[in-house]
mmCIF file of C-alpha atoms and ligand atoms in Angstrom:
data_model
loop_
_atom_site.group_PDB
_atom_site.id
_atom_site.type_symbol
_atom_site.label_atom_id
_atom_site.label_comp_id
_atom_site.label_asym_id
_atom_site.label_seq_id
_atom_site.Cartn_x
_atom_site.Cartn_y
_atom_site.Cartn_z
ATOM 1 C CA MET A 1 34.162 13.560 27.690
ATOM 2 C CA LYS A 2 34.934 10.212 27.292
ATOM 3 C CA SER A 3 36.663 7.979 24.450
ATOM 4 C CA CYS A 4 35.136 5.242 22.558
ATOM 5 C CA ILE A 5 35.848 3.118 20.041
ATOM 6 C CA THR A 6 33.665 0.884 17.460
ATOM 7 C CA ILE A 7 34.343 -2.794 17.222
ATOM 8 C CA SER A 8 32.552 -4.529 13.948
ATOM 9 C CA LEU A 9 31.325 -8.072 13.868
ATOM 10 C CA VAL A 10 29.459 -8.126 10.654
ATOM 11 C CA GLU A 11 31.429 -9.615 7.647
ATOM 12 C CA GLU A 12 28.875 -7.813 5.557
ATOM 13 C CA ALA A 13 29.743 -4.358 6.826
ATOM 14 C CA ARG A 14 33.587 -4.886 5.538
ATOM 15 C CA GLY A 15 34.726 -1.532 3.937
ATOM 16 C CA GLY A 16 32.361 0.421 6.092
ATOM 17 C CA PRO A 17 33.519 2.913 8.918
ATOM 18 C CA PHE A 18 34.175 0.806 11.869
ATOM 19 C CA VAL A 19 37.667 0.921 13.263
ATOM 20 C CA LEU A 20 38.566 -2.734 14.914
ATOM 21 C CA TRP A 21 37.182 -5.886 13.398
ATOM 22 C CA ASP A 22 39.297 -8.581 15.291
ATOM 23 C CA GLY A 23 36.682 -10.082 17.198
ATOM 24 C CA LEU A 24 35.615 -9.051 20.926
ATOM 25 C CA GLU A 25 38.276 -10.297 23.146
ATOM 26 C CA LYS A 26 41.166 -8.978 21.081
ATOM 27 C CA SER A 27 39.347 -5.634 20.223
ATOM 28 C CA ILE A 28 38.398 -5.264 23.676
ATOM 29 C CA ALA A 29 41.891 -5.811 24.956
ATOM 30 C CA PHE A 30 43.479 -3.583 22.306
ATOM 31 C CA ALA A 31 40.972 -0.790 23.158
ATOM 32 C CA ALA A 32 42.011 -1.134 26.985
ATOM 33 C CA GLU A 33 45.485 -0.937 26.009
ATOM 34 C CA LEU A 34 45.277 2.285 24.320
ATOM 35 C CA GLY A 35 43.070 3.963 27.313
ATOM 36 C CA TYR A 36 39.668 3.925 25.626
ATOM 37 C CA ASP A 37 36.744 4.079 28.223
ATOM 38 C CA ALA A 38 34.286 2.672 26.140
ATOM 39 C CA VAL A 39 33.460 0.521 23.104
ATOM 40 C CA GLU A 40 30.522 0.764 20.361
ATOM 41 C CA ILE A 41 29.661 -2.771 18.986
ATOM 42 C CA PHE A 42 28.061 -3.374 15.771
ATOM 43 C CA ALA A 43 27.027 -7.123 15.719
ATOM 44 C CA ALA A 44 24.742 -9.304 13.286
ATOM 45 C CA ASP A 45 22.431 -10.844 16.349
ATOM 46 C CA PHE A 46 21.556 -10.555 19.775
ATOM 47 C CA ALA A 47 19.355 -13.126 20.418
ATOM 48 C CA GLY A 48 20.864 -16.455 20.327
ATOM 49 C CA GLY A 49 21.549 -17.106 16.755
ATOM 50 C CA PRO A 50 25.058 -18.532 15.700
ATOM 51 C CA GLU A 51 26.327 -15.323 15.289
ATOM 52 C CA SER A 52 24.630 -13.692 18.402
ATOM 53 C CA ILE A 53 27.270 -12.341 20.882
ATOM 54 C CA ASP A 54 27.066 -13.998 24.602
ATOM 55 C CA ALA A 55 25.949 -11.388 27.088
ATOM 56 C CA ALA A 56 27.888 -13.158 29.885
ATOM 57 C CA ALA A 57 31.329 -13.513 28.098
ATOM 58 C CA LEU A 58 30.896 -9.811 26.947
ATOM 59 C CA LYS A 59 30.540 -8.814 30.590
ATOM 60 C CA SER A 60 33.588 -10.559 31.765
ATOM 61 C CA MET A 61 35.538 -9.302 28.876
ATOM 62 C CA LEU A 62 34.411 -5.645 29.642
ATOM 63 C CA ASP A 63 34.842 -5.981 33.501
ATOM 64 C CA ASN A 64 38.296 -7.604 33.207
ATOM 65 C CA ALA A 65 39.494 -4.748 30.591
ATOM 66 C CA GLY A 66 37.854 -2.195 32.927
ATOM 67 C CA LEU A 67 36.012 -0.799 29.823
ATOM 68 C CA LYS A 68 32.152 0.259 29.623
ATOM 69 C CA CYS A 69 29.911 -0.406 26.489
ATOM 70 C CA ALA A 70 28.564 2.761 25.207
ATOM 71 C CA ALA A 71 26.286 1.627 22.613
ATOM 72 C CA PHE A 72 25.222 -1.231 20.259
ATOM 73 C CA GLY A 73 24.537 -0.384 16.676
ATOM 74 C CA THR A 74 21.400 -1.836 15.024
ATOM 75 C CA GLY A 75 22.189 -1.507 11.515
ATOM 76 C CA ALA A 76 22.813 -5.139 10.826
ATOM 77 C CA GLY A 77 18.833 -5.164 10.645
ATOM 78 C CA TRP A 78 19.500 -3.308 7.298
ATOM 79 C CA VAL A 79 22.877 -4.990 6.492
ATOM 80 C CA LYS A 80 21.708 -8.426 6.798
ATOM 81 C CA HIS A 81 17.921 -8.847 6.846
ATOM 82 C CA LYS A 82 17.227 -5.676 4.929
ATOM 83 C CA LEU A 83 14.880 -4.601 7.590
ATOM 84 C CA GLN A 84 14.095 -0.560 7.812
ATOM 85 C CA LEU A 85 11.592 0.982 10.381
ATOM 86 C CA ALA A 86 9.857 3.007 7.596
ATOM 87 C CA ASP A 87 9.085 -0.149 5.605
ATOM 88 C CA PRO A 88 5.808 0.333 3.753
ATOM 89 C CA ASP A 89 4.934 -3.303 4.528
ATOM 90 C CA ALA A 90 3.405 -3.460 8.164
ATOM 91 C CA GLY A 91 4.891 -7.071 8.639
ATOM 92 C CA ARG A 92 8.350 -5.802 7.789
ATOM 93 C CA ARG A 93 7.740 -2.811 9.821
ATOM 94 C CA SER A 94 6.966 -4.635 12.935
ATOM 95 C CA THR A 95 9.794 -7.180 12.448
ATOM 96 C CA ALA A 96 12.205 -4.301 12.176
ATOM 97 C CA ARG A 97 10.636 -2.779 15.226
ATOM 98 C CA ASP A 98 11.314 -6.144 17.280
ATOM 99 C CA PHE A 99 14.851 -6.255 16.173
ATOM 100 C CA VAL A 100 15.427 -3.230 17.461
ATOM 101 C CA ARG A 101 13.666 -3.978 20.715
ATOM 102 C CA THR A 102 16.009 -7.208 21.039
ATOM 103 C CA ILE A 103 18.795 -5.022 21.032
ATOM 104 C CA ILE A 104 17.319 -2.353 23.209
ATOM 105 C CA ASP A 105 16.931 -5.017 25.738
ATOM 106 C CA PHE A 106 20.360 -6.371 25.017
ATOM 107 C CA ALA A 107 22.241 -3.153 25.500
ATOM 108 C CA GLY A 108 19.971 -2.215 28.370
ATOM 109 C CA GLN A 109 22.014 -5.071 30.754
ATOM 110 C CA PHE A 110 25.199 -3.069 29.854
ATOM 111 C CA GLY A 111 23.651 0.403 30.709
ATOM 112 C CA ALA A 112 24.056 1.047 26.889
ATOM 113 C CA SER A 113 21.870 2.701 23.935
ATOM 114 C CA ALA A 114 21.007 1.172 20.832
ATOM 115 C CA ILE A 115 21.668 3.291 18.014
ATOM 116 C CA ILE A 116 19.084 3.980 14.990
ATOM 117 C CA GLY A 117 20.966 4.580 11.879
ATOM 118 C CA SER A 118 20.626 2.836 8.612
ATOM 119 C CA MET A 119 17.402 1.456 10.270
ATOM 120 C CA GLN A 120 15.694 4.417 9.745
ATOM 121 C CA GLY A 121 15.145 3.744 6.004
ATOM 122 C CA PRO A 122 18.033 4.438 3.043
ATOM 123 C CA SER A 123 17.806 6.912 0.414
ATOM 124 C CA GLY A 124 15.895 4.471 -1.772
ATOM 125 C CA HIS A 125 12.956 3.859 0.236
ATOM 126 C CA THR A 126 9.721 3.755 -1.226
ATOM 127 C CA GLY A 127 6.338 5.672 -0.499
ATOM 128 C CA ASP A 128 6.174 9.153 0.181
ATOM 129 C CA LEU A 129 8.253 11.247 2.695
ATOM 130 C CA GLU A 130 5.849 12.508 4.927
ATOM 131 C CA THR A 131 4.562 8.801 5.607
ATOM 132 C CA ALA A 132 8.034 7.282 6.288
ATOM 133 C CA ARG A 133 8.958 10.121 8.445
ATOM 134 C CA GLY A 134 5.605 8.926 10.683
ATOM 135 C CA TYR A 135 6.799 5.462 10.675
ATOM 136 C CA LEU A 136 9.827 6.376 11.969
ATOM 137 C CA CYS A 137 8.320 8.444 14.392
ATOM 138 C CA GLU A 138 6.150 5.259 15.748
ATOM 139 C CA ALA A 139 9.500 3.349 15.853
ATOM 140 C CA LEU A 140 11.348 6.191 17.802
ATOM 141 C CA GLN A 141 8.542 6.545 20.195
ATOM 142 C CA ASP A 142 8.134 2.706 20.881
ATOM 143 C CA GLY A 143 12.168 2.122 21.189
ATOM 144 C CA GLY A 144 12.475 5.236 23.679
ATOM 145 C CA ALA A 145 9.467 4.191 25.497
ATOM 146 C CA HIS A 146 11.162 0.643 25.750
ATOM 147 C CA ALA A 147 14.667 1.919 26.874
ATOM 148 C CA VAL A 148 13.047 3.718 29.842
ATOM 149 C CA GLN A 149 13.172 0.827 31.995
ATOM 150 C CA TYR A 150 16.832 0.677 31.680
ATOM 151 C CA GLY A 151 17.448 4.120 32.256
ATOM 152 C CA VAL A 152 19.107 4.788 29.249
ATOM 153 C CA PRO A 153 18.018 6.699 25.788
ATOM 154 C CA LEU A 154 17.462 5.422 22.281
ATOM 155 C CA ILE A 155 19.613 7.331 20.018
ATOM 156 C CA TYR A 156 18.817 8.441 16.950
ATOM 157 C CA GLU A 157 21.617 9.387 14.139
ATOM 158 C CA PRO A 158 20.652 11.796 11.153
ATOM 159 C CA LEU A 159 22.491 10.705 7.926
ATOM 160 C CA ASN A 160 23.691 12.274 5.053
ATOM 161 C CA ARG A 161 21.505 12.563 2.176
ATOM 162 C CA TYR A 162 22.913 9.735 0.220
ATOM 163 C CA GLU A 163 22.066 7.210 2.904
ATOM 164 C CA THR A 164 18.461 8.744 4.120
ATOM 165 C CA ARG A 165 15.329 10.877 3.241
ATOM 166 C CA GLN A 166 14.577 11.095 6.681
ATOM 167 C CA CYS A 167 16.617 13.675 8.976
ATOM 168 C CA CYS A 168 20.002 14.963 7.479
ATOM 169 C CA THR A 169 20.680 17.438 9.498
ATOM 170 C CA VAL A 170 20.812 18.050 13.236
ATOM 171 C CA ALA A 171 18.027 20.827 13.114
ATOM 172 C CA GLN A 172 15.670 18.330 11.429
ATOM 173 C CA GLY A 173 16.654 15.693 14.067
ATOM 174 C CA VAL A 174 15.842 18.261 17.069
ATOM 175 C CA SER A 175 12.368 19.246 15.298
ATOM 176 C CA MET A 176 11.425 15.465 14.961
ATOM 177 C CA LEU A 177 12.719 14.684 18.431
ATOM 178 C CA GLU A 178 10.404 17.447 19.770
ATOM 179 C CA SER A 179 7.768 16.210 17.893
ATOM 180 C CA LEU A 180 7.545 12.561 19.610
ATOM 181 C CA ALA A 181 5.471 11.538 22.671
ATOM 182 C CA THR A 182 8.636 10.422 24.792
ATOM 183 C CA ASP A 183 11.591 12.563 25.668
ATOM 184 C CA ASN A 184 13.862 9.358 25.896
ATOM 185 C CA VAL A 185 15.363 9.699 22.430
ATOM 186 C CA ARG A 186 18.703 11.437 22.020
ATOM 187 C CA LEU A 187 20.775 12.716 18.556
ATOM 188 C CA LEU A 188 23.882 10.992 17.519
ATOM 189 C CA CYS A 189 25.842 13.784 15.610
ATOM 190 C CA ASP A 190 28.374 11.964 13.427
ATOM 191 C CA LEU A 191 30.980 14.726 12.266
ATOM 192 C CA PHE A 192 31.154 13.040 8.602
ATOM 193 C CA HIS A 193 27.255 13.410 8.037
ATOM 194 C CA MET A 194 27.505 16.702 9.369
ATOM 195 C CA ASN A 195 30.407 18.060 7.362
ATOM 196 C CA ILE A 196 28.574 16.996 4.107
ATOM 197 C CA GLU A 197 24.979 18.698 5.528
ATOM 198 C CA GLU A 198 25.904 21.303 7.728
ATOM 199 C CA SER A 199 26.613 25.005 6.901
ATOM 200 C CA SER A 200 28.480 24.828 10.451
ATOM 201 C CA ILE A 201 29.014 22.052 12.304
ATOM 202 C CA ALA A 202 29.629 23.991 15.491
ATOM 203 C CA ASP A 203 26.575 25.971 14.983
ATOM 204 C CA ALA A 204 24.699 22.592 14.644
ATOM 205 C CA LEU A 205 25.910 21.344 17.814
ATOM 206 C CA ILE A 206 24.543 24.258 19.577
ATOM 207 C CA THR A 207 21.340 23.801 17.916
ATOM 208 C CA GLY A 208 21.509 20.079 19.135
ATOM 209 C CA GLY A 209 22.129 21.146 22.678
ATOM 210 C CA LYS A 210 20.874 18.879 25.204
ATOM 211 C CA HIS A 211 19.638 16.678 22.766
ATOM 212 C CA VAL A 212 23.081 15.556 21.465
ATOM 213 C CA GLY A 213 23.559 11.892 23.269
ATOM 214 C CA HIS A 214 26.650 10.652 21.375
ATOM 215 C CA ILE A 215 29.310 11.660 18.838
ATOM 216 C CA HIS A 216 30.931 9.855 16.079
ATOM 217 C CA PHE A 217 34.199 11.289 15.970
ATOM 218 C CA VAL A 218 35.986 11.145 12.870
ATOM 219 C CA ASP A 219 37.433 13.350 10.206
ATOM 220 C CA SER A 220 35.996 14.864 7.083
ATOM 221 C CA ASN A 221 37.000 11.977 4.592
ATOM 222 C CA ARG A 222 36.075 9.551 7.147
ATOM 223 C CA ARG A 223 39.620 8.770 8.274
ATOM 224 C CA PRO A 224 40.711 9.037 11.680
ATOM 225 C CA VAL A 225 40.452 12.205 13.637
ATOM 226 C CA GLY A 226 43.809 14.153 12.310
ATOM 227 C CA LEU A 227 43.957 12.739 8.914
ATOM 228 C CA GLY A 228 41.263 14.870 7.190
ATOM 229 C CA HIS A 229 40.545 18.660 6.977
ATOM 230 C CA MET A 230 37.922 19.054 9.865
ATOM 231 C CA GLN A 231 38.362 22.238 11.953
ATOM 232 C CA PHE A 232 38.090 20.614 15.143
ATOM 233 C CA GLY A 233 38.843 23.767 17.774
ATOM 234 C CA PRO A 234 35.226 25.029 17.031
ATOM 235 C CA ILE A 235 33.702 21.670 17.497
ATOM 236 C CA ILE A 236 35.366 20.722 20.675
ATOM 237 C CA ALA A 237 34.436 24.723 21.686
ATOM 238 C CA ALA A 238 30.692 23.871 20.888
ATOM 239 C CA LEU A 239 30.474 20.654 22.681
ATOM 240 C CA ARG A 240 31.956 22.124 25.846
ATOM 241 C CA LYS A 241 29.331 25.292 25.880
ATOM 242 C CA ILE A 242 26.531 22.722 25.683
ATOM 243 C CA GLY A 243 27.716 20.947 28.386
ATOM 244 C CA TYR A 244 28.572 17.717 26.459
ATOM 245 C CA ASP A 245 29.932 15.052 28.766
ATOM 246 C CA GLY A 246 29.088 12.035 26.737
ATOM 247 C CA TYR A 247 31.503 9.977 24.493
ATOM 248 C CA LEU A 248 33.509 10.966 21.360
ATOM 249 C CA CYS A 249 33.095 7.571 19.761
ATOM 250 C CA ALA A 250 35.846 6.795 16.821
ATOM 251 C CA GLU A 251 33.609 5.474 13.650
ATOM 252 C CA ALA A 252 36.225 5.462 10.600
ATOM 253 C CA PHE A 253 37.810 3.786 8.283
ATOM 254 C CA PRO A 254 40.167 1.364 9.654
ATOM 255 C CA PHE A 255 43.124 3.639 7.799
ATOM 256 C CA PRO A 256 45.726 3.004 7.322
ATOM 257 C CA ASP A 257 44.904 -0.200 9.245
ATOM 258 C CA PRO A 258 42.537 -0.928 12.433
ATOM 259 C CA HIS A 259 45.469 -0.571 15.236
ATOM 260 C CA GLU A 260 46.909 2.934 13.847
ATOM 261 C CA ALA A 261 43.551 4.423 13.096
ATOM 262 C CA ALA A 262 42.954 3.189 16.952
ATOM 263 C CA ARG A 263 46.264 4.894 18.014
ATOM 264 C CA GLN A 264 45.561 8.114 15.801
ATOM 265 C CA THR A 265 42.005 8.508 17.476
ATOM 266 C CA MET A 266 43.728 8.394 20.971
ATOM 267 C CA ARG A 267 46.377 10.882 20.240
ATOM 268 C CA ALA A 268 43.683 13.201 18.763
ATOM 269 C CA TYR A 269 41.240 12.411 21.479
ATOM 270 C CA ARG A 270 44.105 13.595 23.941
ATOM 271 C CA TYR A 271 45.139 16.406 21.988
ATOM 272 C CA TRP A 272 41.634 18.029 21.697
ATOM 273 C CA THR A 273 40.398 17.234 25.047
ATOM 274 C CA GLY A 274 43.659 18.287 26.706
ATOM 275 C CA THR A 275 43.340 14.869 28.959
HETATM 276 C C1 LER B 1 26.365 5.104 8.652
HETATM 277 O O1 LER B 1 26.684 5.981 7.532
HETATM 278 C C2 LER B 1 26.748 5.561 9.946
HETATM 279 O O2 LER B 1 27.013 6.561 10.408
HETATM 280 C C3 LER B 1 26.524 4.391 11.208
HETATM 281 O O3 LER B 1 26.729 5.304 12.405
HETATM 282 C C4 LER B 1 25.188 4.261 10.951
HETATM 283 O O4 LER B 1 24.651 2.988 10.639
HETATM 284 MN MN1 MN B 2 27.900 7.109 12.125
#
């Protein structure tokens, strides 16, 4: 398993569960200094607007630091533009899919995946559940097929019930993924959401099996690993049992501050993985 840490560039997401907030250059250098393998980036724009990431500059920052980019979040589509993939309005749905495709294309240059989290449709979306689920499946098929050209999967994240009415458990995620026309979508298992929704986090990871593609590594209270009451022994054992070799990515509140949260997660990562 490999270590990873989140960087947010989206001011509107302040207060959210992202660890580093100090811009790409400083955040990447700090992650490298602590020995992280990769970063996950939450950005507002990928298509050349004023808040857009410069791909060439990012590449050279990552190369200089010896870091990989594991994934890019798509949630700014919701946070900034109120776009979501299950919007009842066909035009808005199509704009939401285009936004996701832009991120898949951007991420592809880095061998990284795009993550569908809050873009799946929040808890308050209108319309009936089955229709909303159908729209989500269409979008995942579209995005999963689009990502094939980059040799990476699209990543789908079940969220807790207060954030979505789509999939809240790993089992629901597995059965949705198995119904898709593409096999290029994997699950993001966020331990914070799982702590709310699953009867056993370890058993749920076993259920996820080969579908597990990314982990948000965080404690029960969404603080960095070690600062809550999550039982990590069985979780790590379950990940080993399913042969998971992807990232354990710190997506946690920057508590008590971003740098200490990053250090705490790295200490916990080393402890639990024995590295
Ligand atoms: C939101 O709760 C979350 O976990 C993020 O990873 C998805 O946008
Ligand atoms: Mn998450």
